[in-house]
């Protein structure tokens, strides 16, 4: 019996004894801790002296991911060892930030399952399964990004937002749902991978899906008590003939041309929500345009507000206050959905209430958050689309052919951005930002696209993109850099493996923690970048570490399980190089403490699944070629480009299911593995299924021959 089934059958209390099955090696359960809290409000979430807790996505409302705890510091960190762990055998790609409240950790795993565990032992206290397999509709099936970055807390409740668009209030004591609200229509192309944001008795959530279908982005705030919709802010204007929802939309509409509403416009806010309790303002980071190509979306030009912006809203009403647009007339998927961090800086001897923001476009922005005025903008990675940001106008000075008007253009950053959802942190003691950075360029080309007769559709973006040729000498790598937002330069930088490492944590112990694709959790000296400690967890880490304390013990906790949109998308053919395998290495939550005594079971060694070599299946090249497009569009996001998987889903080159038409049909078309996150593609024809099998087997044969 599954744990969720057991909970449904026996209730939470009845299942506690069974939870030991989930956590071998942690000794007998001695926990007397109970889940739940009360009275969590803005004062608490803003209270940086509440040092033992991690109360919001970025710990406190300032989203700095800085902890004042000092027991683990640059001197003692060498003694850091696993203290407890919780195995999560049904999880896979873990990217979320746990919350730590009064000694209990709350976190969301795969398939949006939320759990509460004793922060001192890892004992499971409750689990809530929102059963998203039952909501895997046609529209949301393709991305397969059934991961989620976090939850939020308010009052005595935990709030989660599900892949299929529900916002759910849970009783923090029991995990029982209190209310459920649908934030977009069930059959729309939108989805949610982000954490909701609680503030002032409300819970904010946006959505993703700019590329899935023509979509018009918005954020919504719900009453935390009742679940009623409090307000909604649209990010881009709709059809003027329908009237505008607000003056802000009328103003935004003057920056669009053509018939943009037919394409949705985009701007989806899937990440980057910050509440500024000091100034009583809400900031949202907005997404790119739908479709990507500005020439299609807004053929007469225009900035296209509020795409790729930091927008300040009245938290009570959702009314527009100010905005700063990082990428006017966006045309490269340079979203501004990345974290919005609040910091008090001293610039030219003057105290400044600043926003720190490093969007995908490669510039690091410091913005005066009292009014949205740009204070500085400097490249933190290779940038070729713009020479600089003009400080007089606050606008980028674009380079020639940045908009790929003259055929293929090599442009940096790539569509992955120089920084994505991987959290940066800010340490007010070192006054440095610890920024996970991606170094890559891409090729943009719309010369083969019929711009005049372009029609919107699923995954149609209006431009062809590809990765830079690897031999062009540019970097195709990742680094962690310490960025000084005052002197506007990199203070130290250390290379990281692959392209998609985790977000960062920094502490008053002069430390920076980060998880890496190669399975190592590492700690650097926050001032110098010197590597002080590392621990090999035997499986790639994509989730950001946090820290918390119970009684006299400081812990570092991290979810271990390689994956997420960045890992599946931008890593492309490199992601499988680590050899992480679906269902092989155990996914877990691990907590470290000084002189911790837990013995983690050794993970199976890395290594890709052996492709099945068979003569029973003769690949027909013509069929394989027919299978390429549907595979790369609908399957590669999880199963990997060219069917080389990186652990986020089974490696189909090693799958016997592909050999048999009936088995393949039952999984791919009939949805036999729906409960594990594999939706049914019920409109695939027999012909298409056959083409997919030939495409997979073609790559299986090639891989088998290469071994
Ligand atoms: Ca996008």
XYZ file of C-alpha atoms and ligand atoms in Angstrom:
708
model
C 0.000 0.000 0.000
C 1.302 3.437 -0.822
C 1.740 5.878 2.001
C -0.857 8.236 0.540
C -3.310 5.418 0.200
C -2.552 4.367 3.746
C -3.141 7.892 4.980
C -6.449 8.037 3.177
C -7.438 4.712 4.688
C -6.158 5.090 8.199
C -5.754 8.833 8.694
C -2.554 10.568 9.647
C -2.339 9.291 13.211
C -2.735 5.682 12.169
C 0.092 5.845 9.687
C 2.872 7.168 11.858
C 4.172 3.709 12.695
C 4.345 2.809 9.007
C 6.499 5.806 8.207
C 9.585 4.054 9.523
C 9.510 2.175 6.227
C 10.491 5.411 4.548
C 13.555 6.052 6.648
C 15.902 3.168 7.188
C 18.978 3.864 9.253
C 17.639 6.720 11.314
C 17.144 4.703 14.461
C 13.936 4.392 16.435
C 11.482 7.255 16.244
C 11.713 9.253 19.392
C 10.089 12.377 18.056
C 7.668 14.141 20.298
C 7.344 16.992 17.845
C 3.986 17.756 16.328
C 3.461 19.679 13.133
C 1.677 22.991 13.033
C 2.118 26.607 14.039
C -0.073 29.639 14.483
C -0.041 33.376 14.135
C 2.462 33.481 11.299
C 2.210 37.005 9.881
C 4.274 39.654 8.111
C 6.008 40.692 11.332
C 7.179 37.116 11.857
C 8.168 36.556 8.219
C 10.105 39.848 8.224
C 11.778 39.098 11.557
C 15.386 38.257 10.753
C 16.024 37.611 14.459
C 13.805 34.537 14.282
C 17.017 32.748 13.488
C 16.003 29.108 13.879
C 13.330 29.276 11.192
C 13.111 29.444 7.410
C 9.707 31.066 7.016
C 9.480 32.030 3.345
C 10.916 30.933 0.013
C 14.003 33.111 0.581
C 13.826 32.641 4.415
C 12.361 36.071 5.227
C 10.347 38.592 3.203
C 13.550 40.152 1.853
C 14.241 36.856 -0.004
C 17.963 37.123 0.754
C 18.489 33.454 1.643
C 20.772 34.721 4.364
C 20.750 33.108 7.804
C 22.190 34.769 10.917
C 23.066 31.337 12.374
C 26.769 30.933 13.192
C 27.267 27.527 14.818
C 28.354 26.198 11.456
C 30.983 28.673 10.300
C 34.099 28.762 8.180
C 36.042 27.254 11.099
C 33.659 24.459 12.092
C 32.213 23.501 8.715
C 34.823 20.766 8.282
C 32.913 18.827 10.980
C 29.636 18.911 9.038
C 28.179 15.391 8.596
C 24.768 13.907 7.768
C 22.606 13.948 10.900
C 19.428 12.400 9.504
C 17.837 11.624 6.181
C 14.457 10.746 4.767
C 14.353 8.502 1.705
C 11.818 9.538 -0.920
C 11.641 6.453 -3.131
C 8.742 7.688 -5.244
C 10.268 11.098 -5.915
C 12.549 11.957 -8.765
C 13.433 15.549 -9.709
C 13.575 17.630 -6.530
C 14.018 21.388 -6.825
C 12.159 22.891 -3.889
C 13.026 25.012 -0.875
C 11.737 23.546 2.396
C 10.268 25.802 5.071
C 11.438 25.332 8.685
C 8.919 26.491 11.268
C 9.134 25.719 14.995
C 11.281 22.640 14.486
C 9.291 21.135 11.619
C 10.281 21.058 7.946
C 7.557 21.401 5.299
C 8.427 20.713 1.693
C 6.965 19.799 -1.687
C 8.272 16.943 -3.795
C 7.401 15.377 -7.142
C 3.779 15.275 -8.233
C 3.196 18.156 -5.793
C 3.168 15.883 -2.715
C 3.698 18.038 0.402
C 5.237 16.568 3.539
C 5.921 17.693 7.096
C 8.837 16.100 8.947
C 10.434 16.469 12.354
C 13.392 18.779 11.744
C 15.516 16.978 14.332
C 14.961 13.414 13.143
C 13.382 13.424 9.685
C 10.392 11.487 10.968
C 7.416 11.963 8.657
C 4.582 13.774 10.445
C 2.098 14.087 7.597
C 1.808 13.930 3.845
C -0.627 15.553 1.439
C -1.016 14.179 -2.084
C -3.084 16.464 -4.339
C -3.314 13.613 -6.894
C -2.255 15.616 -9.900
C -2.242 12.523 -12.104
C -6.003 12.910 -12.178
C -5.553 16.417 -13.600
C -2.930 15.691 -16.262
C -4.880 17.023 -19.187
C -3.899 17.098 -22.813
C -2.634 20.660 -22.634
C -0.277 20.234 -19.727
C 1.081 16.881 -20.706
C 4.016 17.896 -22.816
C 6.459 19.787 -20.685
C 6.434 17.088 -18.056
C 7.785 19.501 -15.503
C 5.975 17.984 -12.576
C 8.403 19.507 -10.171
C 7.678 22.491 -7.934
C 9.934 25.039 -6.284
C 8.178 25.582 -2.993
C 5.311 26.343 -0.672
C 4.361 29.305 1.508
C 3.043 29.692 5.050
C 0.617 32.077 6.723
C -1.378 31.994 9.965
C -1.646 28.304 10.815
C -1.566 27.104 7.220
C 0.684 25.898 4.447
C -0.243 26.839 0.876
C 0.733 24.951 -2.236
C 0.079 25.545 -5.919
C -0.218 22.506 -8.156
C 0.965 21.798 -11.683
C -2.656 21.756 -12.849
C -3.420 25.191 -11.387
C -4.996 24.615 -7.996
C -4.066 26.719 -4.985
C -4.586 24.637 -1.843
C -4.638 25.751 1.802
C -3.459 22.977 4.146
C -3.822 22.764 7.902
C -0.163 22.877 8.966
C -0.914 20.592 11.918
C -2.436 17.764 9.895
C -1.881 18.377 6.183
C -5.636 18.284 5.635
C -6.902 20.614 2.873
C -8.958 23.560 4.136
C -9.823 25.107 0.797
C -8.966 24.588 -2.855
C -9.145 27.226 -5.578
C -8.655 26.795 -9.291
C -6.356 29.584 -10.543
C -6.827 28.877 -14.246
C -9.200 26.751 -16.253
C -8.581 23.047 -16.077
C -8.089 22.617 -19.807
C -5.883 25.644 -20.444
C -2.250 25.355 -21.505
C -0.973 26.971 -18.316
C 0.839 25.226 -15.485
C 2.478 26.079 -12.170
C 5.963 25.124 -11.055
C 6.496 28.049 -8.671
C 5.943 28.702 -5.008
C 2.969 30.842 -4.022
C 3.737 33.898 -1.872
C 1.846 34.718 1.347
C 1.667 38.303 2.659
C -0.925 40.498 4.430
C -3.465 37.706 4.743
C -3.303 36.942 1.041
C -1.638 34.329 -1.136
C -0.249 35.289 -4.546
C 0.237 32.907 -7.459
C 0.976 33.261 -11.174
C 1.532 30.609 -13.829
C 3.770 29.423 -16.638
C 3.039 28.299 -20.167
C 4.100 31.184 -22.410
C 5.402 28.720 -24.991
C 2.683 26.077 -24.641
C -0.219 27.932 -26.226
C -1.182 31.558 -26.926
C -1.466 32.884 -23.396
C -2.003 36.146 -21.541
C -0.129 36.141 -18.250
C -1.566 37.250 -14.920
C -1.095 36.941 -11.187
C -3.887 36.429 -8.670
C -4.122 37.041 -4.932
C -6.471 34.977 -2.798
C -7.692 35.547 0.737
C -5.651 33.192 2.940
C -8.600 32.612 5.257
C -11.403 31.973 2.785
C -9.707 31.263 -0.530
C -11.717 33.981 -2.254
C -10.076 35.819 -5.133
C -8.960 39.198 -3.776
C -7.571 40.676 -6.990
C -5.974 39.810 -10.312
C -3.336 41.737 -12.255
C -2.940 41.106 -15.980
C 0.621 41.439 -17.207
C -0.151 42.286 -20.841
C -3.192 44.048 -22.331
C -6.017 42.182 -24.005
C -7.993 43.168 -27.083
C -8.694 46.926 -26.820
C -12.178 46.288 -28.254
C -13.053 44.473 -25.023
C -12.024 47.450 -22.882
C -9.076 47.493 -20.495
C -9.204 46.217 -16.934
C -7.240 49.197 -15.619
C -5.399 52.386 -16.541
C -2.211 50.346 -16.352
C -3.476 48.062 -19.143
C -4.436 51.069 -21.277
C -0.951 52.462 -20.744
C 0.597 49.087 -21.561
C -1.501 48.787 -24.740
C 0.131 51.919 -26.142
C 3.411 49.970 -26.225
C 2.029 47.205 -28.465
C 1.259 47.212 -32.176
C -0.663 44.975 -34.538
C -3.099 42.406 -33.181
C -1.055 41.073 -30.296
C -4.047 39.742 -28.365
C -4.480 37.044 -31.007
C -1.159 35.617 -29.849
C -1.870 36.037 -26.145
C 1.094 38.308 -25.550
C 2.592 36.170 -22.765
C 4.444 37.715 -19.840
C 3.574 34.814 -17.553
C 4.850 35.259 -13.991
C 6.007 31.778 -13.007
C 8.587 32.805 -10.388
C 9.958 35.901 -8.649
C 7.400 37.217 -6.137
C 8.602 39.446 -3.302
C 6.623 41.322 -0.648
C 8.307 44.415 0.754
C 6.854 44.773 4.252
C 8.828 47.956 4.860
C 7.428 49.874 1.877
C 4.217 47.831 1.684
C 4.743 46.966 -1.980
C 4.548 43.718 -3.881
C 7.028 43.025 -6.670
C 6.483 40.519 -9.449
C 8.974 39.437 -12.086
C 7.355 38.974 -15.485
C 8.035 36.655 -18.390
C 8.798 36.820 -22.077
C 6.453 37.451 -24.972
C 4.139 35.016 -26.724
C 5.357 34.287 -29.297
C 9.052 34.945 -28.733
C 9.571 36.828 -31.975
C 8.764 40.515 -31.476
C 8.223 40.968 -35.229
C 5.279 38.591 -35.109
C 3.848 39.685 -31.797
C 4.052 43.422 -32.299
C 4.998 44.020 -35.952
C 5.107 47.815 -35.686
C 7.574 47.684 -32.797
C 6.955 48.836 -29.229
C 8.261 47.948 -25.793
C 5.401 45.535 -25.038
C 4.724 46.291 -21.397
C 4.774 44.603 -18.966
C 6.900 41.853 -20.482
C 10.287 41.158 -18.852
C 9.836 43.658 -16.058
C 9.844 44.098 -12.334
C 6.351 45.415 -11.621
C 5.434 46.928 -8.239
C 1.818 46.436 -7.155
C -0.353 47.620 -4.285
C -0.555 44.458 -2.140
C -4.128 45.228 -1.046
C -5.654 45.917 -4.443
C -3.229 44.649 -7.072
C -3.096 48.127 -8.583
C -0.029 49.088 -10.597
C 2.507 51.307 -8.787
C 5.610 51.360 -10.997
C 7.674 49.135 -13.245
C 11.157 48.742 -14.602
C 11.430 46.834 -17.883
C 14.718 44.968 -18.286
C 14.206 43.906 -21.918
C 11.963 46.195 -24.027
C 10.498 44.519 -27.115
C 11.784 41.195 -25.826
C 12.678 38.649 -28.539
C 15.018 36.067 -26.919
C 13.031 34.520 -24.015
C 14.881 36.844 -21.616
C 12.351 36.630 -18.817
C 12.587 38.687 -15.644
C 11.044 35.918 -13.547
C 14.248 35.474 -11.535
C 14.418 36.284 -7.810
C 13.762 39.824 -6.615
C 15.976 40.345 -3.551
C 15.573 43.302 -1.178
C 18.706 44.865 0.311
C 19.758 48.061 2.063
C 22.812 49.340 0.208
C 25.017 52.393 0.559
C 25.641 53.960 -2.854
C 27.892 57.014 -3.015
C 27.450 57.458 0.728
C 23.679 57.435 0.412
C 21.445 54.734 1.936
C 19.314 53.068 -0.736
C 16.368 50.698 -0.478
C 17.383 48.455 -3.342
C 16.075 45.588 -5.407
C 18.769 43.205 -6.649
C 17.760 41.366 -9.802
C 19.690 39.191 -12.264
C 17.314 38.228 -15.094
C 18.115 35.928 -17.978
C 19.340 38.782 -20.200
C 22.776 38.856 -18.502
C 22.638 42.255 -16.784
C 22.695 42.621 -13.005
C 20.249 45.362 -12.003
C 20.141 47.498 -8.879
C 16.803 49.307 -8.714
C 15.583 51.928 -6.219
C 12.495 50.212 -4.915
C 10.869 53.366 -3.621
C 10.211 54.444 -7.207
C 11.522 51.876 -9.697
C 14.447 54.036 -10.824
C 17.433 52.180 -12.247
C 20.608 52.689 -10.192
C 22.996 50.411 -12.060
C 23.021 47.636 -14.654
C 26.139 45.679 -15.539
C 26.770 42.441 -17.419
C 27.464 39.482 -15.119
C 28.098 37.102 -18.046
C 28.810 37.385 -21.756
C 26.198 39.690 -23.290
C 26.064 40.278 -27.045
C 22.479 41.452 -27.568
C 23.182 44.845 -25.995
C 26.342 46.880 -25.516
C 25.211 48.402 -22.242
C 22.238 49.878 -20.430
C 21.978 53.631 -20.977
C 21.741 55.051 -17.463
C 20.040 58.206 -18.693
C 17.107 56.369 -20.261
C 17.362 53.078 -18.378
C 17.167 51.306 -21.737
C 19.507 48.795 -23.380
C 21.667 49.919 -26.281
C 21.147 46.994 -28.618
C 23.839 45.623 -30.882
C 23.540 45.197 -34.619
C 21.508 42.161 -35.627
C 20.479 41.512 -32.015
C 17.003 41.051 -33.472
C 18.292 38.567 -36.051
C 17.089 40.687 -38.946
C 19.944 39.592 -41.207
C 19.915 35.835 -40.924
C 21.304 33.601 -38.181
C 22.749 35.530 -35.257
C 24.938 34.228 -32.464
C 23.550 35.819 -29.305
C 24.545 35.587 -25.662
C 23.039 34.773 -23.260
C 21.324 31.725 -24.729
C 17.621 31.030 -24.359
C 18.507 29.463 -21.003
C 19.586 32.881 -19.767
C 22.706 33.696 -17.800
C 20.706 33.018 -14.628
C 17.415 31.171 -14.248
C 15.207 30.129 -11.335
C 18.186 28.846 -9.333
C 18.097 31.150 -6.334
C 20.777 33.724 -5.701
C 21.497 34.784 -2.126
C 22.704 38.044 -0.565
C 24.880 38.284 2.534
C 24.534 41.663 4.318
C 27.834 41.019 6.131
C 30.004 40.413 3.067
C 27.647 42.609 1.003
C 27.955 40.119 -1.840
C 25.398 38.322 -3.997
C 26.039 34.613 -4.632
C 24.783 34.073 -8.139
C 24.533 30.721 -9.985
C 25.517 31.689 -13.524
C 25.133 29.939 -16.877
C 27.624 30.741 -19.633
C 26.217 29.909 -23.064
C 25.202 31.525 -26.319
C 22.670 30.473 -28.918
C 21.805 30.945 -32.560
C 18.587 32.798 -33.403
C 17.216 32.725 -36.932
C 13.832 33.654 -38.372
C 14.829 33.786 -42.041
C 12.896 30.575 -42.712
C 9.809 31.738 -40.805
C 6.895 33.202 -42.752
C 6.409 36.192 -40.475
C 3.519 37.655 -42.468
C 1.357 34.565 -42.375
C 2.460 33.264 -39.018
C -0.272 31.577 -36.971
C -0.143 30.829 -33.260
C -0.167 27.259 -32.013
C 1.210 24.865 -29.455
C 4.952 25.372 -28.942
C 5.182 27.819 -31.835
C 7.542 30.659 -30.962
C 8.188 32.307 -34.335
C 11.938 31.809 -34.461
C 14.353 28.922 -34.800
C 16.909 28.621 -31.992
C 19.830 26.336 -31.400
C 22.877 26.117 -29.186
C 26.068 27.785 -30.229
C 28.486 25.552 -32.082
C 30.658 24.095 -29.346
C 33.797 24.897 -31.275
C 33.267 28.649 -31.388
C 35.501 29.040 -28.376
C 32.884 30.521 -26.086
C 32.077 29.090 -22.687
C 29.368 26.478 -22.410
C 29.519 26.085 -18.671
C 28.327 27.223 -15.270
C 29.922 29.085 -12.400
C 29.087 30.431 -8.997
C 30.088 34.051 -8.715
C 30.183 36.470 -5.826
C 28.888 39.732 -7.253
C 29.333 43.070 -5.494
C 26.207 45.142 -6.218
C 27.919 48.354 -5.068
C 31.227 48.162 -6.946
C 29.344 46.299 -9.726
C 31.849 43.571 -10.364
C 32.667 39.944 -9.704
C 34.687 39.518 -6.502
C 35.276 35.800 -6.908
C 34.080 33.083 -9.221
C 34.346 29.306 -9.053
C 33.505 26.952 -11.918
C 30.641 24.492 -11.439
C 30.019 21.256 -13.311
C 27.502 21.082 -16.175
C 25.077 23.954 -16.643
C 22.316 23.654 -14.061
C 23.452 23.636 -10.452
C 21.327 24.544 -7.447
C 20.517 27.882 -5.858
C 22.633 29.183 -2.996
C 22.434 29.788 0.748
C 24.663 32.184 2.676
C 25.140 32.517 6.426
C 26.609 34.757 9.097
C 29.164 31.974 9.549
C 30.895 33.466 6.469
C 29.701 30.593 4.324
C 28.036 29.992 0.984
C 26.403 26.607 0.354
C 25.469 25.242 -3.055
C 24.377 21.918 -4.501
C 25.962 20.689 -7.684
C 24.974 18.539 -10.601
C 27.755 16.120 -9.799
C 26.123 15.235 -6.483
C 28.299 17.342 -4.198
C 26.997 19.708 -1.574
C 29.730 22.310 -1.153
C 30.552 25.164 1.223
C 32.715 28.122 0.228
C 34.255 30.883 2.293
C 31.814 33.735 1.603
C 34.561 36.341 1.378
C 37.162 34.493 -0.636
C 35.382 31.671 -2.455
C 37.790 29.119 -1.001
C 36.272 25.618 -0.995
C 36.000 24.692 2.701
C 33.859 21.565 2.709
C 32.147 19.149 0.358
C 30.039 16.040 0.685
C 29.257 13.601 -2.116
C 25.567 12.680 -1.983
C 25.843 10.322 -4.932
C 23.103 12.000 -6.977
C 22.843 15.389 -8.690
C 21.466 18.220 -6.576
C 19.048 20.718 -8.121
C 17.349 22.086 -4.980
C 18.800 24.961 -2.952
C 20.056 24.162 0.568
C 18.528 25.884 3.602
C 19.577 26.163 7.246
C 17.588 26.135 10.468
C 18.114 25.411 14.158
C 16.411 23.352 16.847
C 17.500 23.878 20.439
C 21.295 24.106 20.295
C 21.798 22.516 16.896
C 22.131 24.225 13.527
C 21.210 22.108 10.511
C 21.804 22.395 6.775
C 19.071 20.626 4.801
C 18.811 19.857 1.098
C 16.611 17.776 -1.179
C 18.647 15.474 -3.397
C 17.246 14.551 -6.824
C 18.517 15.839 -10.166
C 16.006 17.628 -12.370
C 13.847 20.625 -13.054
C 13.073 22.578 -16.189
C 16.581 23.901 -16.598
C 18.162 20.496 -16.233
C 15.778 18.915 -18.717
C 15.744 21.772 -21.179
C 19.021 23.598 -21.437
C 21.319 20.778 -20.527
C 20.285 19.028 -23.684
C 22.672 16.310 -24.673
C 24.973 17.053 -21.730
C 22.540 16.211 -18.960
C 23.033 12.419 -19.201
C 26.798 12.768 -18.777
C 26.512 12.485 -15.000
C 24.910 9.059 -15.253
C 22.014 9.766 -12.888
C 19.272 7.238 -13.502
C 15.554 7.183 -12.996
C 14.621 4.841 -10.159
C 18.229 3.882 -9.426
C 19.793 6.441 -7.085
C 17.504 7.094 -4.100
C 16.039 10.562 -3.862
C 16.131 11.940 -0.323
C 15.981 14.837 2.077
C 19.259 15.051 3.994
C 20.020 17.179 7.053
C 23.591 17.877 8.141
C 24.862 19.032 11.538
C 28.276 19.351 13.172
C 29.503 15.868 14.084
C 26.286 14.332 12.697
C 26.116 10.577 13.185
C 23.801 9.308 10.425
C 25.227 6.815 7.952
C 23.765 7.446 4.529
C 23.284 4.266 2.492
C 25.746 4.343 -0.391
C 24.086 5.240 -3.691
C 24.377 2.879 -6.651
C 27.203 4.102 -8.876
C 26.475 6.593 -11.630
C 26.207 5.218 -15.140
C 23.649 5.402 -17.895
C 21.293 2.540 -18.490
C 22.631 -0.001 -20.990
C 20.633 0.303 -24.227
C 18.903 -2.888 -25.242
C 20.631 -4.332 -28.273
C 18.289 -6.448 -30.272
C 17.891 -7.816 -33.722
C 14.194 -8.349 -33.141
C 13.441 -4.766 -34.043
C 14.672 -3.567 -37.407
C 14.770 0.184 -37.583
C 13.383 1.790 -40.709
C 15.129 5.107 -41.187
C 12.165 6.780 -42.865
C 9.947 5.946 -39.908
C 12.588 7.049 -37.453
C 12.772 10.414 -39.217
C 9.007 10.789 -38.894
C 9.341 10.166 -35.176
C 11.943 12.835 -34.567
C 9.672 15.887 -34.436
C 7.015 14.461 -32.091
C 9.669 12.907 -29.869
C 11.691 16.084 -29.488
C 8.537 18.153 -28.937
C 6.596 15.934 -26.563
C 9.019 13.394 -25.076
C 12.499 14.920 -24.886
C 11.657 17.284 -22.006
C 11.673 14.298 -19.652
C 13.242 11.435 -21.608
C 16.045 13.555 -23.062
C 16.965 14.763 -26.544
C 17.676 11.869 -28.919
C 16.223 9.582 -26.218
C 19.270 9.905 -23.953
C 17.718 10.373 -20.506
C 19.324 12.189 -17.592
C 17.380 10.557 -14.773
C 14.226 12.638 -14.857
C 12.380 9.797 -16.614
C 13.294 6.277 -17.805
C 15.911 5.971 -20.548
C 13.789 4.627 -23.392
C 16.805 3.169 -25.173
C 16.873 0.650 -22.332
C 13.136 0.102 -22.224
C 11.547 -3.190 -23.219
C 8.234 -1.341 -23.499
C 9.417 0.157 -26.792
C 9.825 -3.315 -28.274
C 6.170 -4.241 -28.083
C 3.494 -2.224 -29.855
C 0.810 -3.119 -27.318
C 2.966 -2.158 -24.340
C 4.046 1.114 -25.930
C 0.453 1.970 -26.795
C -0.759 1.213 -23.306
C 1.761 3.579 -21.746
C 2.042 6.336 -24.354
C -1.522 6.539 -25.615
C -3.583 4.950 -22.858
C -1.715 6.496 -19.929
C -0.881 3.313 -18.000
C 1.892 5.187 -16.116
C -0.136 8.305 -15.451
C 0.174 7.967 -11.691
C 3.948 8.262 -12.031
C 3.707 11.427 -14.094
C 3.616 9.985 -17.631
C 0.448 11.395 -19.201
C -1.490 9.617 -21.940
C -1.132 11.142 -25.415
C -4.539 10.029 -26.546
C -4.434 11.662 -29.965
C -1.300 9.900 -31.208
C -2.160 7.705 -34.180
C -0.870 4.158 -34.643
C 1.385 5.557 -37.341
C 2.874 8.155 -34.973
C 3.391 5.618 -32.212
C 5.227 3.386 -34.644
C 7.389 6.304 -35.818
C 8.262 7.115 -32.194
C 9.306 3.524 -31.558
C 11.552 3.544 -34.630
C 13.094 6.850 -33.546
C 13.833 5.532 -30.044
C 15.179 2.229 -31.351
C 17.326 4.055 -33.883
C 19.076 5.845 -31.024
C 19.154 2.681 -28.915
C 20.954 0.813 -31.686
C 23.397 3.686 -32.140
C 24.124 3.804 -28.411
C 24.491 0.033 -28.177
C 26.908 0.033 -31.100
C 28.955 2.789 -29.478
C 29.483 0.884 -26.234
Ca 9.843 31.482 -21.545
